[in-house]
Short mmCIF file of C-alpha atoms in Angstrom, two decimals:
data_model
loop_
_atom_site.label_atom_id
_atom_site.label_comp_id
_atom_site.label_asym_id
_atom_site.label_seq_id
_atom_site.Cartn_x
_atom_site.Cartn_y
_atom_site.Cartn_z
CA MET A 184 85.69 -152.80 -40.47
CA ILE A 185 82.39 -150.95 -40.67
CA LYS A 186 83.82 -148.47 -43.17
CA ASP A 187 83.66 -151.19 -45.84
CA TYR A 188 79.88 -151.41 -45.46
CA LEU A 189 78.76 -147.81 -45.28
CA ILE A 190 79.25 -146.22 -48.65
CA VAL A 191 78.42 -142.59 -49.30
CA ASN A 192 77.10 -139.67 -47.30
CA LYS A 193 77.69 -141.49 -44.03
CA LYS A 194 78.76 -138.16 -42.55
CA ILE A 195 75.13 -137.03 -42.51
CA LEU A 196 74.02 -140.03 -40.45
CA PRO A 197 74.24 -140.20 -36.68
CA ASP A 198 77.21 -142.31 -35.58
CA TYR A 199 74.96 -144.75 -33.73
CA TYR A 200 73.66 -146.05 -37.10
CA SER A 201 77.06 -147.48 -37.94
CA LYS A 202 77.39 -148.76 -34.37
CA VAL A 203 74.16 -150.75 -34.78
CA VAL A 204 75.70 -152.43 -37.83
CA GLU A 205 78.95 -153.02 -35.94
CA ALA A 206 77.05 -154.67 -33.07
CA ARG A 207 75.20 -156.95 -35.50
CA ILE A 208 78.48 -157.94 -37.17
CA LEU A 209 80.05 -158.73 -33.79
CA MET A 210 77.17 -161.06 -32.95
CA GLU A 211 77.01 -162.70 -36.40
CA SER A 212 80.76 -163.36 -36.34
CA SER A 213 80.53 -164.82 -32.81
CA GLN A 214 82.90 -162.19 -31.43
CA CYS A 215 80.15 -161.35 -28.92
CA LYS A 216 77.67 -163.87 -27.55
CA SER A 217 74.90 -161.45 -26.60
CA VAL A 218 73.38 -158.15 -27.60
CA SER A 219 74.48 -156.73 -24.24
CA ASP A 220 78.12 -157.58 -24.93
CA ALA A 221 78.00 -156.26 -28.49
CA VAL A 222 76.37 -152.92 -27.67
CA LYS A 223 78.72 -152.39 -24.75
CA LYS A 224 81.70 -153.01 -27.03
CA VAL A 225 80.56 -150.52 -29.69
CA GLY A 226 79.27 -147.93 -27.23
CA ILE A 227 75.49 -147.78 -27.71
CA SER A 228 72.53 -148.72 -25.54
CA ARG A 229 70.47 -151.87 -25.99
CA SER A 230 67.42 -149.71 -26.68
CA THR A 231 69.24 -147.93 -29.53
CA TYR A 232 70.21 -151.28 -31.00
CA TYR A 233 66.67 -152.67 -30.82
CA LYS A 234 65.13 -149.44 -32.12
CA TYR A 235 67.21 -149.48 -35.35
CA LYS A 236 68.29 -153.10 -35.90
CA ASP A 237 65.44 -153.87 -38.32
CA TYR A 238 66.08 -150.78 -40.44
CA ILE A 239 69.86 -150.66 -40.95
CA PHE A 240 71.55 -153.28 -43.09
CA THR A 241 74.83 -154.10 -44.74
CA PRO A 242 74.89 -155.06 -48.42
CA SER A 243 73.73 -158.62 -48.89
CA GLU A 244 76.28 -161.04 -50.25
CA ASN A 245 73.48 -163.41 -51.24
CA TYR A 246 72.23 -161.04 -53.92
CA GLY A 247 75.50 -159.73 -55.32
CA ARG A 248 76.38 -156.10 -55.04
CA LYS A 249 74.12 -154.20 -57.36
CA PHE A 250 74.41 -150.44 -57.20
CA THR A 251 73.40 -147.40 -59.22
CA LEU A 252 75.66 -144.44 -59.92
CA SER A 253 74.78 -141.10 -61.46
CA PHE A 254 77.26 -138.96 -63.35
CA LYS A 255 77.27 -135.37 -64.55
CA LEU A 256 79.43 -135.31 -67.68
CA ASP A 257 80.68 -132.69 -70.10
CA ASP A 258 79.10 -132.99 -73.53
CA GLN A 259 82.29 -134.21 -75.23
CA PRO A 260 82.99 -137.37 -77.22
CA GLY A 261 84.68 -140.23 -75.39
CA ILE A 262 83.89 -139.41 -71.76
CA LEU A 263 81.21 -142.08 -71.35
CA SER A 264 83.43 -144.55 -73.21
CA ASN A 265 86.25 -143.86 -70.71
CA ILE A 266 83.86 -144.49 -67.82
CA LEU A 267 82.67 -147.77 -69.33
CA ASN A 268 86.28 -148.91 -69.84
CA ILE A 269 87.11 -148.21 -66.19
CA LEU A 270 84.01 -150.08 -65.06
CA ARG A 271 85.08 -153.05 -67.17
CA ASP A 272 88.68 -152.88 -65.91
CA HIS A 273 87.44 -153.04 -62.31
CA GLN A 274 85.28 -156.14 -62.89
CA THR A 275 81.78 -154.65 -62.86
CA SER A 276 78.97 -155.84 -65.09
CA ILE A 277 76.68 -153.20 -66.53
CA ILE A 278 72.99 -153.92 -66.02
CA THR A 279 71.47 -150.69 -67.36
CA ILE A 280 72.59 -147.34 -68.77
CA HIS A 281 70.40 -144.26 -69.12
CA GLN A 282 71.78 -141.12 -70.75
CA ASP A 283 69.82 -137.87 -70.94
CA ILE A 284 70.27 -135.46 -73.80
CA PRO A 285 72.90 -132.82 -73.06
CA ILE A 286 71.60 -129.53 -71.70
CA ASN A 287 73.95 -126.58 -71.17
CA GLN A 288 76.90 -128.69 -72.39
CA ALA A 289 76.37 -131.32 -69.68
CA ALA A 290 74.68 -134.72 -69.68
CA ILE A 291 73.38 -136.85 -66.83
CA VAL A 292 74.11 -140.56 -67.07
CA ILE A 293 72.76 -143.21 -64.71
CA VAL A 294 74.40 -146.64 -64.67
CA THR A 295 73.29 -149.68 -62.68
CA LEU A 296 76.07 -152.19 -62.09
CA ASP A 297 76.64 -155.62 -60.63
CA GLY A 298 79.79 -155.29 -58.58
CA LYS A 299 79.98 -158.74 -57.03
CA ASP A 300 83.45 -159.14 -58.57
CA LEU A 301 84.49 -155.51 -58.03
CA VAL A 302 88.20 -155.40 -57.18
CA LEU A 303 87.99 -152.29 -54.97
CA THR A 304 85.42 -150.57 -52.78
CA ILE A 305 82.60 -148.55 -54.29
CA ASP A 306 84.06 -145.42 -52.68
CA GLU A 307 87.39 -146.09 -54.39
CA LEU A 308 85.69 -146.75 -57.73
CA MET A 309 83.75 -143.51 -57.44
CA ALA A 310 86.96 -141.58 -56.70
CA VAL A 311 88.64 -143.07 -59.79
CA LEU A 312 85.65 -142.13 -61.95
CA GLU A 313 85.33 -138.63 -60.52
CA ALA A 314 89.01 -137.95 -61.29
CA LEU A 315 88.38 -138.37 -65.03
CA ASP A 316 88.43 -135.27 -67.25
CA GLY A 317 84.89 -134.24 -68.09
CA VAL A 318 83.29 -135.89 -65.06
CA HIS A 319 81.76 -133.36 -62.65
CA GLY A 320 80.12 -135.55 -60.09
CA VAL A 321 79.60 -139.19 -59.27
CA HIS A 322 76.86 -140.10 -56.80
CA LEU A 323 75.68 -143.38 -55.35
CA ILE A 324 71.92 -143.46 -55.85
CA ALA A 325 71.07 -146.92 -54.59
CA MET A 326 72.64 -150.18 -53.50
CA GLU A 327 71.35 -153.68 -52.92
#
């Protein structure tokens, strides 16, 4: 359940961060009636929950799912076009695109997307994009 909310580089975070989110979800979904019950169920202390609860959030459904990806691409025709086609096929709307000039046969591209209608997870989308020929890295920079 929590895996759908934490996106990239979660392996560098302490596990109690995701447990704080899990506890909040348990309370918001009425699966637990109190903080004590929720933290006991996920395996953290009440003090850990209260220390981090105001700083760790899940993506807001009220604002859509805007996120920014960066790509390192080979300097070859058609690679960016392939990426844009995949983004379209998976129901994202492009908000901005920034492409640097190629240096050492590679270009950096930054794309901000609205993924409120995205048909798969951001992790899955990133894996699809990274598998393309000429793509040498896809990174999640930010997410709303």
